[in-house]
Short mmCIF file of C-alpha atoms in Angstrom, two decimals:
data_model
loop_
_atom_site.label_atom_id
_atom_site.label_comp_id
_atom_site.label_asym_id
_atom_site.label_seq_id
_atom_site.Cartn_x
_atom_site.Cartn_y
_atom_site.Cartn_z
CA ALA A 1 29.57 165.20 -204.09
CA ASP A 2 28.79 164.76 -200.61
CA PRO A 3 27.13 167.71 -199.15
CA ILE A 4 29.46 169.78 -196.61
CA CYS A 5 27.65 169.76 -193.11
CA ARG A 6 27.73 172.61 -190.81
CA GLU A 7 30.03 172.51 -187.77
CA GLY A 8 28.57 170.24 -185.00
CA THR A 9 26.67 168.09 -187.50
CA SER A 10 27.57 165.05 -189.41
CA LEU A 11 26.55 163.21 -192.60
CA HIS A 12 24.08 160.23 -192.20
CA GLU A 13 23.22 157.54 -194.52
CA ASP A 14 20.07 159.46 -195.77
CA GLY A 15 22.32 162.05 -197.09
CA HIS A 16 21.43 164.80 -194.52
CA CYS A 17 23.30 166.39 -191.95
CA TYR A 18 22.21 166.04 -188.27
CA PRO A 19 23.52 167.13 -184.82
CA PRO A 20 24.74 164.45 -182.55
CA LEU A 21 21.95 162.42 -180.64
CA LEU A 22 21.22 163.61 -177.21
CA GLU A 23 22.35 161.36 -174.53
CA PHE A 24 19.31 159.45 -172.96
CA PRO A 25 18.49 160.95 -169.48
CA PRO A 26 19.64 158.84 -166.57
CA GLN A 27 17.57 155.75 -165.58
CA PHE A 28 15.04 156.28 -162.98
CA ASP A 29 16.68 153.62 -160.85
CA ASP A 30 20.10 155.56 -161.07
CA ALA A 31 18.47 158.88 -160.23
CA LEU A 32 16.76 157.59 -157.36
CA GLU A 33 19.67 155.75 -155.85
CA ALA A 34 21.62 159.05 -156.17
CA LEU A 35 19.26 160.66 -153.72
CA PRO A 36 20.52 162.07 -150.48
CA ASP A 37 19.37 160.28 -147.29
CA CYS A 38 15.99 160.71 -146.05
CA GLU A 39 15.27 163.91 -143.98
CA PRO A 40 11.98 163.17 -142.37
CA VAL A 41 9.41 165.69 -141.09
CA ASP A 42 7.87 165.30 -137.55
CA GLY A 43 4.31 166.08 -137.84
CA GLY A 44 3.37 165.19 -134.16
CA GLU A 45 0.20 163.45 -133.08
CA ASP A 46 -2.23 166.35 -134.02
CA HIS A 47 -1.47 166.33 -137.89
CA VAL A 48 -1.19 162.79 -139.10
CA ILE A 49 -1.02 161.89 -142.85
CA ASP A 50 -2.80 158.50 -143.67
CA ILE A 51 -1.79 157.89 -147.12
CA ALA A 52 -3.77 154.70 -147.42
CA ARG A 53 -7.13 156.59 -146.61
CA GLY A 54 -6.24 159.76 -148.28
CA CYS A 55 -6.26 161.55 -145.19
CA VAL A 56 -4.63 164.49 -143.46
CA SER A 57 -5.37 165.60 -139.88
CA GLY A 58 -8.64 163.65 -139.85
CA ALA A 59 -9.86 165.22 -143.49
CA CYS A 60 -10.06 162.47 -146.03
CA ALA A 61 -10.64 162.10 -149.83
CA GLY A 62 -14.29 161.11 -150.03
CA ASP A 63 -15.38 163.47 -147.11
CA THR A 64 -17.96 166.30 -147.60
CA TYR A 65 -17.14 169.78 -146.99
CA LEU A 66 -18.92 169.77 -143.79
CA GLU A 67 -17.22 166.72 -142.52
CA ILE A 68 -13.69 168.30 -143.42
CA VAL A 69 -14.79 171.50 -141.69
CA ASP A 70 -15.73 169.47 -138.50
CA ALA A 71 -12.26 167.77 -138.83
CA ILE A 72 -9.97 170.78 -139.44
CA GLY A 73 -12.10 173.86 -138.70
CA ASP A 74 -14.10 176.61 -140.46
CA GLU A 75 -11.26 179.00 -141.26
CA VAL A 76 -11.74 178.36 -145.00
CA GLU A 77 -12.23 180.24 -148.32
CA CYS A 78 -14.15 178.91 -151.21
CA VAL A 79 -13.77 180.19 -154.92
CA THR A 80 -15.28 179.03 -158.08
CA THR A 81 -12.62 177.24 -160.29
CA THR A 82 -11.48 178.61 -163.52
CA PHE A 83 -12.27 175.49 -165.28
CA ASP A 84 -15.70 174.80 -164.25
CA ASN A 85 -18.37 177.26 -162.82
CA GLU A 86 -20.09 174.37 -160.99
CA MET A 87 -16.91 173.38 -158.92
CA VAL A 88 -15.30 175.29 -156.15
CA TYR A 89 -11.91 175.05 -154.53
CA CYS A 90 -12.08 175.33 -150.70
CA THR A 91 -8.71 176.24 -149.09
CA TRP A 92 -7.77 176.35 -145.32
CA GLU A 93 -4.59 178.50 -146.12
CA ALA A 94 -3.26 178.73 -142.59
CA LEU A 95 -3.22 174.88 -142.30
CA GLY A 96 -2.05 174.25 -145.94
CA VAL A 97 -5.03 171.96 -147.06
CA ASP A 98 -7.53 172.35 -149.99
CA GLY A 99 -10.43 170.38 -151.47
CA LEU A 100 -12.28 170.44 -154.79
CA PHE A 101 -16.08 170.27 -154.37
CA VAL A 102 -19.32 170.19 -156.59
CA ASP A 103 -21.21 173.64 -156.39
CA ASP A 104 -24.34 172.98 -158.68
CA ASP A 105 -26.23 176.14 -157.81
CA ARG A 106 -22.91 178.32 -158.18
CA ASP A 107 -23.12 179.98 -155.06
CA ASP A 108 -19.36 179.55 -154.07
CA VAL A 109 -20.50 176.97 -151.30
CA PRO A 110 -19.97 173.40 -151.84
CA ASP A 111 -23.23 171.44 -152.26
CA PRO A 112 -24.21 169.45 -149.14
CA GLY A 113 -23.44 165.75 -149.15
CA GLN A 114 -21.13 166.11 -152.12
CA PRO A 115 -17.67 164.64 -151.48
CA THR A 116 -14.25 165.83 -152.50
CA ASP A 117 -12.33 163.21 -154.45
CA ARG A 118 -8.79 164.35 -153.14
CA ILE A 119 -7.10 166.19 -150.36
CA HIS A 120 -4.31 168.59 -151.36
CA VAL A 121 -1.64 169.75 -148.82
CA PHE A 122 1.07 172.20 -149.49
CA PRO A 123 3.23 174.57 -147.16
CA PRO A 124 2.84 175.13 -144.29
CA TYR A 125 1.07 171.92 -143.73
CA PRO A 126 2.80 170.38 -140.58
CA GLY A 127 1.77 166.77 -140.55
CA SER A 128 3.57 163.60 -141.50
CA THR A 129 3.15 159.81 -141.88
CA ILE A 130 4.77 157.68 -139.10
CA ASP A 131 7.70 157.32 -141.44
CA GLY A 132 8.20 161.30 -141.83
CA VAL A 133 6.61 161.57 -145.29
CA GLY A 134 5.04 164.96 -145.62
CA ILE A 135 5.34 168.61 -146.94
CA GLY A 136 9.15 169.36 -146.48
CA ALA A 137 10.50 165.86 -146.46
CA ASN A 138 12.98 165.37 -149.15
CA VAL A 139 12.33 162.94 -152.12
CA ALA A 140 14.27 160.03 -150.57
CA CYS A 141 11.70 159.83 -147.66
CA PHE A 142 9.01 159.10 -150.06
CA VAL A 143 11.11 156.26 -152.03
CA ASP A 144 12.22 154.75 -148.73
CA SER A 145 8.63 154.46 -147.35
CA LEU A 146 6.76 153.78 -150.59
CA GLY A 147 9.13 152.28 -152.86
CA HIS A 148 9.79 153.55 -156.50
CA PRO A 149 6.93 155.59 -157.94
CA GLU A 150 5.09 154.07 -160.99
CA ARG A 151 6.02 157.23 -162.73
CA LEU A 152 8.48 159.77 -162.26
CA VAL A 153 9.52 163.22 -164.10
CA LEU A 154 13.07 164.46 -163.73
CA VAL A 155 14.16 167.83 -164.68
CA ASP A 156 17.83 169.48 -165.26
CA VAL A 157 18.62 171.97 -162.63
CA GLY A 158 21.87 173.44 -162.98
CA GLY A 159 23.26 170.19 -164.70
CA GLU A 160 21.73 167.87 -162.03
CA MET A 161 18.79 165.66 -162.77
CA MET A 162 16.27 166.07 -160.11
CA ALA A 163 12.96 164.47 -159.21
CA ARG A 164 9.94 166.99 -159.81
CA ASP A 165 6.82 164.55 -160.02
CA LEU A 166 6.31 161.38 -158.19
CA LEU A 167 3.25 159.42 -159.03
CA TYR A 168 2.18 156.59 -156.90
CA ASP A 169 -0.87 155.14 -158.51
CA GLN A 170 -1.15 152.26 -156.19
CA TYR A 171 -1.22 154.48 -153.37
CA GLY A 172 -3.47 157.10 -154.72
CA LEU A 173 -0.79 159.68 -154.12
CA THR A 174 1.08 162.36 -156.12
CA ALA A 175 3.82 164.38 -154.81
CA TYR A 176 5.57 167.24 -156.36
CA ASP A 177 8.82 169.26 -155.75
CA ARG A 178 8.17 172.41 -158.06
CA GLY A 179 9.96 175.02 -156.07
CA ASP A 180 6.64 176.35 -154.47
CA ASP A 181 8.27 176.41 -151.05
CA ASP A 182 11.05 178.89 -151.92
CA GLU A 183 9.26 180.49 -154.92
CA SER A 184 12.08 179.28 -157.18
CA GLY A 185 9.89 177.48 -159.55
CA ARG A 186 12.25 174.57 -159.80
CA PRO A 187 13.01 171.41 -157.69
CA ASN A 188 15.13 171.77 -154.71
CA GLY A 189 14.86 168.10 -153.47
CA TYR A 190 11.92 168.75 -151.03
CA VAL A 191 8.45 167.93 -151.50
CA ASP A 192 6.15 170.89 -151.61
CA SER A 193 2.83 169.69 -152.77
CA MET A 194 0.85 166.25 -152.23
CA TYR A 195 -2.41 165.21 -153.54
CA LEU A 196 -3.98 162.19 -151.75
CA TYR A 197 -6.81 160.16 -153.44
CA GLY A 198 -6.78 157.18 -151.10
CA TYR A 199 -6.87 153.48 -152.29
#
């Protein structure tokens, strides 16, 4: 005799009861085409993002700690990372910029001549590209300026699929909308973190 399946499940050819298959998430193209229009940010002339070079306000991926201090100032705090005691994060909190540096002698000071491999920007960083791409711009601005990302992570927020992670390998850029700007911990449509590696 056929087994009796629980409510919400159905009998399959292998003789077992399974719940209905979940629908596949919407295709990336559909999700991106459904984005609201771009709301660019205006960084002005003093704080320009150059995605191609991996630069913000004159501080670039590949620069040493001293070169970055020269570009954006010495109001910075450096702390040893939790994952490697010979690496330090140096953060210009007031500007919204940080870098990751080698610290071989473990003195919480980046070693001279050692470059950072990326520049990270977060609120309140005020800058943008000439297209208005920056912290606080909505996801559509990134798609309009850079095209579709090579990788995209969508999450369900209140029944709506929203872009959380945009990875542009060809540009050396990753952008995130993880709710850090409003401390919600979930996407709200506006990018709140960018990592620039240059290309």
